[in-house]
Short mmCIF file of C-alpha atoms in Angstrom, two decimals:
data_model
loop_
_atom_site.label_atom_id
_atom_site.label_comp_id
_atom_site.label_asym_id
_atom_site.label_seq_id
_atom_site.Cartn_x
_atom_site.Cartn_y
_atom_site.Cartn_z
CA MET D 16 76.84 165.01 140.31
CA ASN D 17 74.60 167.93 139.24
CA MET D 18 73.19 168.02 135.71
CA PRO D 19 70.66 170.24 133.81
CA LEU D 20 67.03 169.08 133.67
CA ASP D 21 66.64 166.54 130.85
CA SER D 22 63.66 167.97 128.90
CA SER D 23 63.44 164.90 126.67
CA THR D 24 62.91 162.70 129.73
CA LEU D 25 61.16 164.57 132.52
CA GLN D 26 59.30 167.30 130.64
CA SER D 27 57.98 164.77 128.14
CA THR D 28 56.72 162.61 131.01
CA VAL D 29 55.06 165.55 132.75
CA THR D 30 53.46 166.87 129.55
CA SER D 31 52.08 163.49 128.49
CA THR D 32 50.79 162.96 132.02
CA PHE D 33 48.80 166.19 131.97
CA ILE D 34 47.40 165.30 128.54
CA TRP D 35 46.42 161.89 129.86
CA ILE D 36 44.77 163.50 132.91
CA GLY D 37 42.77 165.77 130.62
CA LEU D 38 41.55 162.81 128.60
CA ALA D 39 40.60 160.98 131.77
CA MET D 40 38.58 163.97 132.98
CA ALA D 41 36.90 164.22 129.58
CA LEU D 42 35.95 160.54 129.80
CA VAL D 43 34.40 161.06 133.21
CA GLU D 44 32.41 164.08 132.01
CA LEU D 45 31.27 162.18 128.92
CA LEU D 46 29.97 159.22 130.90
CA ILE D 47 28.21 161.33 133.51
CA GLY D 48 26.75 163.44 130.71
CA MET D 49 25.45 160.35 128.94
CA GLY D 50 23.82 159.11 132.13
CA VAL D 51 22.21 162.42 132.96
CA GLY D 52 21.09 162.85 129.36
CA TRP D 53 19.32 159.50 129.35
CA TRP D 54 17.76 160.39 132.68
CA LEU D 55 16.53 163.76 131.46
CA ARG D 56 15.03 162.23 128.36
CA GLY D 57 13.55 159.34 130.29
CA GLY D 58 12.65 159.99 133.87
CA ARG D 59 12.61 163.72 134.31
CA SER D 60 11.31 165.30 131.10
CA GLY D 61 8.10 167.23 131.37
CA GLY D 62 8.28 167.67 135.13
CA PHE D 63 7.60 164.04 135.93
CA LYS D 64 7.10 163.15 139.57
CA LEU D 65 8.46 160.06 141.23
CA GLN D 66 5.58 159.55 143.61
CA PRO D 67 3.16 156.77 142.59
CA GLU D 68 0.62 157.92 140.00
CA SER D 69 -2.83 156.57 139.45
CA GLY D 70 -3.13 154.58 136.25
CA LYS D 71 0.58 153.81 136.06
CA SER D 72 1.80 150.27 136.65
CA GLN D 73 3.94 149.59 139.66
CA GLN D 74 6.65 148.39 137.29
CA HIS D 75 6.84 151.88 135.75
CA GLN D 76 7.20 153.42 139.20
CA ASP D 77 9.90 150.86 140.10
CA ASP D 78 11.77 151.65 136.89
CA LEU D 79 11.82 155.35 137.73
CA HIS D 80 13.11 154.71 141.23
CA GLU D 81 15.76 152.33 139.92
CA ALA D 82 16.86 154.90 137.35
CA GLU D 83 17.10 157.56 140.04
CA HIS D 84 19.16 155.23 142.24
CA ALA D 85 21.49 154.40 139.34
CA LEU D 86 21.91 158.09 138.57
CA SER D 87 22.79 158.78 142.20
CA ASN D 88 25.39 156.01 142.14
CA LEU D 89 26.80 157.29 138.86
CA GLN D 90 27.14 160.82 140.16
CA GLU D 91 28.77 159.65 143.37
CA LEU D 92 31.21 157.43 141.46
CA ALA D 93 32.05 160.21 139.04
CA GLN D 94 32.80 162.57 141.91
CA ARG D 95 35.20 160.04 143.42
CA VAL D 96 36.95 159.58 140.10
CA LYS D 97 37.23 163.32 139.60
CA ALA D 98 38.68 163.63 143.09
CA ASP D 99 41.27 160.93 142.31
CA VAL D 100 42.20 162.63 139.04
CA GLY D 101 42.40 166.01 140.75
CA ALA D 102 44.68 164.68 143.49
CA HIS D 103 46.90 163.00 140.93
CA SER D 104 47.11 166.18 138.87
CA SER D 105 48.14 168.16 141.95
CA GLN D 106 50.79 165.57 142.80
CA VAL D 107 52.29 165.68 139.30
CA GLU D 108 52.19 169.47 139.26
CA ALA D 109 53.99 169.64 142.63
CA ILE D 110 56.75 167.33 141.39
CA SER D 111 57.13 169.34 138.20
CA ASN D 112 57.30 172.64 140.13
CA GLN D 113 59.89 171.21 142.51
CA LEU D 114 62.13 170.07 139.66
CA ASN D 115 61.71 173.34 137.76
CA ALA D 116 62.70 175.26 140.89
CA GLY D 117 65.78 173.09 141.26
CA GLN D 118 66.68 173.70 137.63
CA ALA D 119 66.42 177.44 138.16
CA ARG D 120 68.95 177.19 141.01
CA GLY D 121 71.54 175.66 138.71
CA GLY D 122 70.61 172.08 137.98
CA ILE D 123 69.19 168.90 139.43
CA HIS D 124 70.93 165.73 140.41
CA GLU D 125 70.30 162.81 138.04
CA ALA D 126 69.00 160.70 140.90
CA LYS D 127 66.34 163.32 141.64
CA VAL D 128 65.23 163.29 138.02
CA LEU D 129 64.93 159.52 138.00
CA GLU D 130 63.11 159.55 141.34
CA ALA D 131 60.62 162.14 140.06
CA VAL D 132 59.96 160.25 136.83
CA THR D 133 59.51 157.02 138.78
CA LYS D 134 56.99 158.68 141.10
CA ILE D 135 55.03 160.10 138.19
CA LEU D 136 54.95 156.81 136.30
CA SER D 137 53.92 154.92 139.44
CA ALA D 138 51.14 157.41 140.15
CA ASN D 139 50.00 157.20 136.52
CA GLN D 140 49.79 153.43 136.73
CA GLN D 141 47.76 153.51 139.97
CA LEU D 142 45.34 156.07 138.60
CA GLU D 143 45.00 154.17 135.34
CA GLU D 144 43.94 151.06 137.27
CA ARG D 145 41.38 153.02 139.29
CA LEU D 146 40.03 154.70 136.15
CA HIS D 147 39.70 151.38 134.35
CA THR D 148 37.60 150.02 137.20
CA ALA D 149 35.60 153.23 137.47
CA GLU D 150 34.98 153.36 133.72
CA SER D 151 33.42 149.91 133.82
CA LYS D 152 31.18 150.87 136.74
CA LEU D 153 30.22 154.18 135.14
CA GLN D 154 29.17 152.46 131.92
CA GLN D 155 27.19 149.90 133.90
CA GLN D 156 25.32 152.57 135.86
CA ALA D 157 24.68 154.63 132.72
CA GLU D 158 23.27 151.57 130.96
CA GLN D 159 20.96 150.89 133.92
CA ILE D 160 19.66 154.44 133.69
CA LYS D 161 19.01 153.99 129.98
CA VAL D 162 17.15 150.69 130.47
CA HIS D 163 14.98 151.83 133.38
CA ALA D 164 14.19 155.22 131.84
CA THR D 165 13.17 153.50 128.60
CA ASN D 166 10.95 151.05 130.47
CA ALA D 167 9.30 153.89 132.38
CA LEU D 168 8.36 155.53 129.06
CA THR D 169 6.95 152.40 127.41
CA ASP D 170 3.40 151.11 127.53
CA ALA D 171 3.66 147.53 128.72
CA LEU D 172 0.72 146.24 126.67
CA THR D 173 1.52 147.70 123.24
CA THR D 174 5.27 148.50 123.64
CA LEU D 175 4.51 151.98 122.27
CA GLY D 176 5.42 155.13 124.10
CA ASN D 177 3.12 155.70 127.07
CA ARG D 178 1.28 158.82 128.24
CA ARG D 179 4.38 159.90 130.18
CA ALA D 180 6.45 159.78 126.99
CA PHE D 181 3.76 161.63 125.04
CA ASP D 182 3.59 164.39 127.66
CA ALA D 183 7.35 164.85 127.25
CA GLU D 184 7.40 164.71 123.44
CA LEU D 185 4.66 167.26 122.74
CA PRO D 186 6.28 170.21 124.60
CA ARG D 187 9.59 169.44 122.85
CA ARG D 188 7.91 169.65 119.45
CA ILE D 189 6.16 172.88 120.39
CA ALA D 190 9.49 174.34 121.55
CA ASP D 191 11.01 173.45 118.16
CA TYR D 192 8.06 175.10 116.45
CA GLN D 193 8.51 178.27 118.50
CA ARG D 194 12.29 178.43 117.92
CA ARG D 195 12.60 177.34 114.30
CA GLY D 196 9.07 177.42 112.90
CA GLU D 197 9.03 173.64 112.32
CA THR D 198 5.34 172.88 111.98
CA PHE D 199 3.90 169.53 113.03
CA SER D 200 0.53 167.86 113.40
CA LEU D 201 -1.08 165.72 116.07
CA LEU D 202 -3.23 162.67 115.37
CA MET D 203 -5.61 161.32 118.02
CA LEU D 204 -7.11 157.85 117.38
CA ASP D 205 -9.88 156.09 119.27
CA VAL D 206 -10.91 152.47 118.70
CA ASP D 207 -14.60 152.43 117.77
CA HIS D 208 -17.11 150.79 120.14
CA PHE D 209 -14.29 149.36 122.26
CA LYS D 210 -16.37 149.12 125.44
CA LYS D 211 -18.99 147.08 123.59
CA PHE D 212 -16.20 144.95 122.09
CA ASN D 213 -14.90 144.16 125.58
CA ASP D 214 -18.40 143.32 126.81
CA VAL D 215 -18.88 140.84 123.95
CA HIS D 216 -15.43 139.25 123.68
CA GLY D 217 -13.87 139.91 127.10
CA HIS D 218 -11.00 142.07 128.28
CA LEU D 219 -8.30 139.58 127.22
CA ALA D 220 -9.54 139.80 123.65
CA GLY D 221 -9.63 143.57 124.04
CA ASP D 222 -6.00 143.59 125.13
CA GLU D 223 -5.04 141.53 122.08
CA VAL D 224 -6.84 143.98 119.81
CA LEU D 225 -5.02 146.91 121.43
CA ARG D 226 -1.73 145.11 120.77
CA MET D 227 -2.80 144.66 117.16
CA VAL D 228 -3.64 148.35 116.84
CA GLY D 229 -0.26 149.21 118.34
CA ARG D 230 1.53 147.00 115.82
CA THR D 231 -0.49 148.54 112.99
CA LEU D 232 0.43 152.05 114.05
CA LYS D 233 4.11 151.14 114.15
CA VAL D 234 3.91 149.84 110.57
CA THR D 235 1.73 152.57 109.05
CA ALA D 236 3.33 155.54 110.82
CA ARG D 237 6.50 157.03 109.33
CA LYS D 238 9.91 156.55 110.93
CA ALA D 239 10.03 160.16 112.11
CA ASP D 240 6.59 159.97 113.75
CA PHE D 241 6.21 159.52 117.50
CA VAL D 242 3.55 156.93 118.36
CA ALA D 243 2.08 156.54 121.85
CA ARG D 244 -0.78 154.94 123.67
CA TYR D 245 -2.57 157.96 125.11
CA GLY D 246 -4.75 155.95 127.47
CA GLY D 247 -7.30 153.14 127.31
CA GLU D 248 -8.27 152.61 123.68
CA GLU D 249 -6.94 156.00 122.59
CA PHE D 250 -3.65 156.47 120.73
CA ALA D 251 -1.68 159.51 119.59
CA ILE D 252 0.84 160.18 116.82
CA VAL D 253 3.02 163.29 116.70
CA MET D 254 3.98 163.94 113.07
CA PRO D 255 6.97 166.31 112.77
CA CYS D 256 7.39 168.64 109.78
CA THR D 257 3.89 167.72 108.62
CA PRO D 258 1.24 170.32 107.66
CA LEU D 259 -2.43 169.53 108.16
CA ALA D 260 -3.23 168.36 104.62
CA GLU D 261 -0.35 165.88 104.61
CA ALA D 262 -1.24 164.73 108.13
CA VAL D 263 -4.78 163.92 106.99
CA GLU D 264 -3.37 161.72 104.21
CA CYS D 265 -1.15 159.91 106.73
CA ALA D 266 -4.15 159.51 109.03
CA GLN D 267 -6.14 157.90 106.23
CA ARG D 268 -3.39 155.30 105.79
CA VAL D 269 -3.44 154.63 109.52
CA ARG D 270 -7.24 154.27 109.54
CA GLU D 271 -7.18 151.88 106.59
CA GLY D 272 -4.41 149.88 108.25
CA VAL D 273 -6.47 149.43 111.42
CA GLU D 274 -9.59 148.51 109.45
CA GLN D 275 -7.74 145.85 107.45
CA ALA D 276 -5.77 144.39 110.36
CA MET D 277 -6.93 141.12 111.86
CA CYS D 278 -5.96 139.18 114.95
CA GLU D 279 -6.85 135.69 116.12
CA PHE D 280 -7.95 135.07 119.69
CA GLU D 281 -9.18 131.72 120.96
CA GLY D 282 -10.04 130.60 117.45
CA LYS D 283 -11.89 133.80 116.56
CA LYS D 284 -10.75 136.33 113.98
CA LEU D 285 -11.23 139.81 115.39
CA ASN D 286 -10.97 143.22 113.83
CA VAL D 287 -11.98 146.78 114.71
CA THR D 288 -12.19 150.21 113.15
CA ALA D 289 -10.92 153.54 114.44
CA SER D 290 -11.96 157.18 114.37
CA ILE D 291 -9.21 159.78 113.97
CA GLY D 292 -8.91 163.50 114.58
CA VAL D 293 -6.00 165.60 113.28
CA ALA D 294 -4.86 169.10 114.23
CA GLU D 295 -1.87 171.23 113.23
CA ILE D 296 0.08 173.35 115.72
CA THR D 297 -0.65 177.08 115.64
CA ALA D 298 1.16 180.09 117.11
CA GLY D 299 0.90 180.43 120.88
CA GLN D 300 -0.78 177.06 121.33
CA THR D 301 -0.13 175.04 124.48
CA PRO D 302 0.15 171.23 124.54
CA SER D 303 -3.27 170.88 126.19
CA ALA D 304 -4.86 173.23 123.66
CA LEU D 305 -3.44 171.26 120.74
CA VAL D 306 -4.67 167.99 122.23
CA GLN D 307 -8.12 169.49 122.66
CA CYS D 308 -8.21 170.58 119.00
CA ALA D 309 -7.31 167.06 117.83
CA ASP D 310 -9.84 165.67 120.29
CA GLU D 311 -12.56 167.95 118.90
CA ALA D 312 -11.83 166.58 115.44
CA LEU D 313 -11.89 163.03 116.84
CA TYR D 314 -15.28 163.72 118.41
CA ALA D 315 -16.53 164.98 115.04
CA ALA D 316 -15.30 161.77 113.40
CA LYS D 317 -17.33 159.73 115.87
CA GLN D 318 -20.37 161.94 115.48
CA GLY D 319 -20.06 161.60 111.70
CA GLY D 320 -20.38 157.82 111.80
CA ARG D 321 -16.97 156.57 113.03
CA ASN D 322 -14.23 154.83 111.00
CA GLN D 323 -13.22 158.12 109.41
CA VAL D 324 -10.68 160.95 109.64
CA GLN D 325 -11.61 164.54 110.47
CA ARG D 326 -9.33 167.55 110.72
CA TYR D 327 -9.65 170.51 113.03
CA ARG D 328 -9.84 174.07 111.77
CA SER D 329 -10.36 177.19 113.86
CA SER D 330 -13.43 179.29 113.23
CA THR D 331 -11.23 182.06 111.83
CA THR D 332 -9.93 179.82 109.03
CA PRO D 333 -11.89 179.60 105.77
CA PRO D 334 -13.71 176.25 105.45
CA PRO D 335 -11.89 173.52 103.51
CA ALA D 336 -12.94 172.59 100.00
CA SER D 337 -13.85 169.03 100.95
CA PRO D 338 -17.25 168.76 102.73
CA ALA D 339 -16.07 165.64 104.55
CA HIS D 340 -13.35 167.58 106.27
CA SER D 341 -15.65 170.37 107.43
CA VAL D 342 -17.53 168.15 109.87
CA ALA D 343 -15.11 168.93 112.68
CA GLU D 344 -15.63 172.65 112.19
CA SER D 345 -19.41 172.46 112.20
CA ALA D 346 -19.41 170.13 115.20
CA ALA D 347 -17.14 172.47 117.13
CA GLU D 348 -19.35 175.44 116.24
CA LYS D 349 -22.50 173.60 117.32
CA SER D 350 -20.81 172.57 120.54
CA ALA D 351 -19.76 176.14 121.29
CA ALA D 352 -23.21 177.46 120.45
CA ALA D 353 -24.79 174.97 122.82
CA LYS D 354 -22.72 176.20 125.77
CA PRO D 355 -24.53 178.70 128.01
CA ALA D 356 -22.85 182.09 127.95
CA LEU D 357 -23.06 182.46 131.73
CA LEU D 358 -21.01 179.33 132.38
CA PHE D 359 -18.33 180.21 129.86
CA SER D 360 -17.91 183.92 130.45
CA ALA D 361 -14.51 184.50 132.04
CA THR D 362 -11.95 187.25 131.92
CA PRO D 363 -9.00 185.99 129.85
CA ALA D 364 -5.77 185.77 131.82
CA SER D 365 -2.83 187.73 130.46
CA GLY D 366 -0.62 185.75 128.11
CA ASP D 367 -2.97 182.75 127.78
CA ALA D 368 -6.76 183.03 127.49
CA ARG D 369 -7.13 179.53 128.94
CA THR D 370 -4.82 179.78 131.95
CA ASP D 371 -5.34 181.56 135.25
CA ALA D 372 -2.33 183.84 135.69
CA GLN D 373 -2.37 183.74 139.51
CA THR D 374 -2.37 179.97 140.03
CA GLY D 375 -1.19 178.62 136.66
CA LEU D 376 -4.27 176.35 136.55
CA PRO D 377 -6.79 176.16 133.69
CA ASN D 378 -9.27 179.00 134.02
CA ARG D 379 -13.07 178.84 134.09
CA THR D 380 -13.41 178.92 130.31
CA ALA D 381 -11.00 176.03 129.75
CA PHE D 382 -12.46 174.07 132.65
CA CYS D 383 -16.06 174.34 131.47
CA GLU D 384 -15.05 173.31 127.97
CA GLU D 385 -13.30 170.27 129.45
CA ILE D 386 -16.40 169.40 131.48
CA HIS D 387 -18.45 169.63 128.29
CA ARG D 388 -16.05 167.33 126.43
CA ARG D 389 -15.74 164.77 129.22
CA LEU D 390 -19.49 164.78 129.83
CA SER D 391 -20.10 164.00 126.15
CA GLU D 392 -17.59 161.14 126.31
CA ALA D 393 -19.16 159.78 129.51
CA GLN D 394 -22.62 159.84 127.92
CA ARG D 395 -21.34 158.04 124.81
CA HIS D 396 -19.38 155.31 126.58
CA GLY D 397 -21.37 154.98 129.79
CA ASN D 398 -18.40 156.03 131.94
CA ARG D 399 -18.63 157.59 135.39
CA LEU D 400 -17.78 161.27 135.79
CA SER D 401 -17.86 163.34 138.97
CA LEU D 402 -17.41 167.07 139.49
CA MET D 403 -16.26 168.83 142.65
CA LEU D 404 -16.30 172.55 143.46
CA ILE D 405 -14.15 173.69 146.40
CA THR D 406 -14.58 177.15 147.93
CA ILE D 407 -12.34 178.90 150.47
CA ASP D 408 -14.57 179.76 153.41
CA LYS D 409 -14.95 183.49 154.09
CA PHE D 410 -12.12 184.34 151.72
CA ASP D 411 -13.05 188.04 151.47
CA GLU D 412 -13.00 188.39 155.27
CA LEU D 413 -9.60 186.66 155.38
CA VAL D 414 -8.16 189.16 152.88
CA GLN D 415 -9.64 192.12 154.76
CA LYS D 416 -8.20 190.90 158.04
CA HIS D 417 -4.74 189.77 156.93
CA GLY D 418 -4.17 191.58 153.64
CA ALA D 419 -3.80 190.67 149.96
CA HIS D 420 -0.48 188.88 150.59
CA ALA D 421 -2.24 186.46 152.93
CA GLY D 422 -4.94 185.90 150.31
CA ASN D 423 -2.33 185.05 147.69
CA LEU D 424 -0.63 182.67 150.11
CA VAL D 425 -3.92 180.86 150.79
CA LEU D 426 -4.66 180.57 147.06
CA ARG D 427 -1.21 179.15 146.33
CA THR D 428 -1.54 176.71 149.22
CA CYS D 429 -4.94 175.51 147.99
CA THR D 430 -3.51 175.07 144.50
CA GLN D 431 -0.67 172.93 145.87
CA PHE D 432 -3.04 170.86 148.02
CA LEU D 433 -5.38 170.13 145.12
CA THR D 434 -2.76 169.37 142.48
CA ALA D 435 -0.81 167.11 144.86
CA ALA D 436 -3.87 165.23 146.12
CA MET D 437 -5.56 164.58 142.78
CA ARG D 438 -4.71 161.88 140.26
CA GLU D 439 -2.95 162.52 136.96
CA MET D 440 -6.21 162.00 135.03
CA ASP D 441 -8.12 164.54 137.17
CA VAL D 442 -8.48 168.15 136.02
CA VAL D 443 -7.94 170.91 138.60
CA ALA D 444 -8.89 174.48 137.64
CA ARG D 445 -9.51 177.98 139.01
CA TYR D 446 -13.29 178.19 138.71
CA ARG D 447 -13.81 181.59 140.34
CA SER D 448 -11.71 183.92 142.51
CA ASP D 449 -12.21 181.80 145.64
CA VAL D 450 -13.48 178.59 144.04
CA PHE D 451 -11.54 175.68 142.53
CA GLY D 452 -13.02 173.04 140.25
CA ILE D 453 -12.00 169.39 140.06
CA LEU D 454 -13.16 167.01 137.35
CA LEU D 455 -12.79 163.33 138.24
CA PRO D 456 -13.21 160.93 135.28
CA GLY D 457 -14.13 157.35 136.07
CA THR D 458 -15.04 158.26 139.66
CA ALA D 459 -18.24 157.45 141.52
CA LEU D 460 -19.95 160.07 143.69
CA SER D 461 -19.02 158.35 146.94
CA HIS D 462 -15.32 158.28 146.07
CA ALA D 463 -15.35 161.90 144.88
CA SER D 464 -17.03 163.00 148.11
CA ALA D 465 -14.53 161.03 150.18
CA ALA D 466 -11.68 162.72 148.31
CA GLY D 467 -13.25 166.08 149.09
CA GLU D 468 -13.54 165.20 152.78
CA ARG D 469 -9.86 164.20 152.92
CA LEU D 470 -8.94 167.55 151.37
CA ARG D 471 -11.14 169.41 153.85
CA VAL D 472 -9.53 167.69 156.84
CA ALA D 473 -6.01 168.23 155.49
CA VAL D 474 -6.57 171.97 154.98
CA GLU D 475 -8.21 172.37 158.38
CA HIS D 476 -5.11 170.97 160.10
CA CYS D 477 -2.58 172.99 158.13
CA PRO D 478 -2.22 176.56 159.44
CA LEU D 479 -0.08 178.92 157.37
CA ARG D 480 2.72 180.95 158.89
CA LEU D 481 2.81 184.56 157.73
CA MET D 482 5.37 186.82 159.38
CA ASP D 483 4.86 186.16 163.10
CA LYS D 484 1.32 184.79 163.08
CA ASP D 485 -0.57 181.69 162.01
CA ILE D 486 -3.37 181.96 159.45
CA ARG D 487 -6.04 179.31 159.64
CA PHE D 488 -8.58 178.77 156.90
CA THR D 489 -11.05 176.09 155.89
CA ILE D 490 -12.69 174.93 152.69
CA SER D 491 -16.16 173.70 151.78
CA GLY D 492 -17.01 171.58 148.79
CA GLY D 493 -19.84 170.12 146.78
CA THR D 494 -19.80 167.08 144.52
CA ALA D 495 -22.11 165.58 141.93
CA GLU D 496 -21.92 162.65 139.54
CA ALA D 497 -23.13 162.97 135.96
CA GLN D 498 -26.49 161.28 135.35
CA PRO D 499 -27.47 159.47 132.12
CA GLY D 500 -28.68 161.99 129.56
CA GLU D 501 -27.84 164.96 131.79
CA ASP D 502 -26.82 168.21 130.10
CA LEU D 503 -23.92 170.45 131.05
CA VAL D 504 -25.98 173.16 132.75
CA THR D 505 -27.82 170.73 135.02
CA PHE D 506 -24.60 168.93 135.94
CA ILE D 507 -22.82 172.11 136.99
CA THR D 508 -25.91 173.56 138.69
CA ARG D 509 -26.30 170.49 140.90
CA THR D 510 -22.65 170.76 141.91
CA GLU D 511 -23.05 174.47 142.61
CA ASP D 512 -26.06 173.71 144.83
CA SER D 513 -24.14 171.18 146.89
CA LYS D 514 -21.22 173.60 147.29
CA ALA D 515 -23.54 176.40 148.42
CA ALA D 516 -25.13 174.10 151.00
CA ALA D 517 -21.70 173.12 152.32
CA ALA D 518 -20.58 176.75 152.66
CA GLN D 519 -23.63 177.81 154.70
CA GLY D 520 -22.97 178.97 158.24
CA SER D 521 -19.33 178.51 159.16
CA GLY D 522 -18.71 176.23 156.20
CA ASN D 523 -15.93 173.64 156.53
CA LYS D 524 -18.18 170.86 155.18
CA ILE D 525 -18.50 168.59 152.16
CA ARG D 526 -21.92 168.00 150.62
CA LEU D 527 -23.02 165.89 147.68
CA HIS D 528 -25.92 165.95 145.25
CA ASN D 529 -27.36 162.47 144.83
CA GLY D 530 -29.32 163.33 141.68
CA LEU D 531 -32.43 164.32 143.61
CA ALA D 532 -31.27 166.52 146.45
CA VAL D 533 -28.26 167.74 148.42
CA GLU D 534 -27.22 165.56 151.34
CA ALA D 535 -24.39 165.20 153.84
CA LEU D 536 -21.77 162.48 153.68
CA SER D 537 -22.91 159.23 155.25
CA GLU D 538 -21.45 158.07 158.56
CA GLN D 539 -19.83 155.16 156.70
CA ALA D 540 -18.10 157.55 154.31
CA LEU D 541 -16.88 159.75 157.16
CA ALA D 542 -15.62 156.71 159.06
CA ALA D 543 -13.77 155.47 155.96
CA VAL D 544 -12.03 158.83 155.56
CA SER D 545 -11.08 159.09 159.22
#
């Protein structure tokens, strides 16, 4: 017997099925979005790399790899679920179209209606079971991403955010400032005389004190503040919606909290003090520039006697009313006045006076200022510091022979080589048109020279393909290690001398300055590199 399509039975089933399919798809998108969001906030923000990084614990690297693996599984699972939902939707749509076509021809047999409804309900049940299983797996994978990404952003010793987390947070705050004008301030804190403390009490006691400082910062900082261990005994606090004057008041509370805190270690009661520098974001400022401003203020706090707070003000800003707060300004002015004009004269790159427009690296001005800062720190704390200058051999001849495009290709290739080969703590810069500078904190001369030799060999064996021809080029480099009491000019001049000696003749050599004279790498160093 033929009968009209029963809208209350079939159409209701079809409609509810499509609604249910839509909700299922929304669930899938929500879960995958949650997983990717955690990943972006945790493992990928700020251009993080997954290759091992110097100074990072292996556990952090493992957490990143595990998070990446979980994300891959989540994406693959979500694609399978979406495929199942899509196939089911097509099946239901085909049944609905078939029945509607039959209705248009004059009616559909009751048995056909029942058969269609049965098929739809059966398919719904099968998909529901698959989605239930998939939902559980999706949530599990998303949770793994969250856990591993969080671990990768946490300093294991203090449980604060680590340098990776800080390097992600600061650009986000600057972006908010640029979009909405939300000002913020940066606090940089350094534990006073920490190297001497470790020498007297031992590194285990030093670790316990760093934990204590971390706990103190958590308590004294506000809920909205972002607290991180910047590295070693240095900490950072990003204070959103906080102008400079208010940030200084917060910094005073932090300083007092550290001074009053006490920890017990092996029966001894230990305490330390801290010096703090504060800077407020300004228009057009980059993350590195803001950090340097806060660091300048921190340096002034140490120069002023330690266990105090200093704020940074640019030379164009009228001096503050409080004499105590003007120390950072005067120290910065004295530092700038002490820098030789020859070393710091550089043509500002368009858009950013501290960045080389062609390579995206810090320019000569920024690099020399960083050398000056790091050299001062090395002299204060007795740390090692090496400098390397790398020149492209016969660069002008290469450009004349192959053209400006080839020259640009060689410069970009050198930039990639240097930034990939160096550690996260190293500073790579464009020193001159055909010269790159590399600052290597905590590195002895022998290790810096060996790193230069590895770079030289790698470049020598890497011809570039331009159109239908290979372009071969080489580099020469000079290295020097900062000597006790050495000034900036002497340090750079010694490095320049070793670079010039390496570039003589056909170049393609690495030379070092041992503090007395330029010399070649020892046979032992060459053997170690090879």
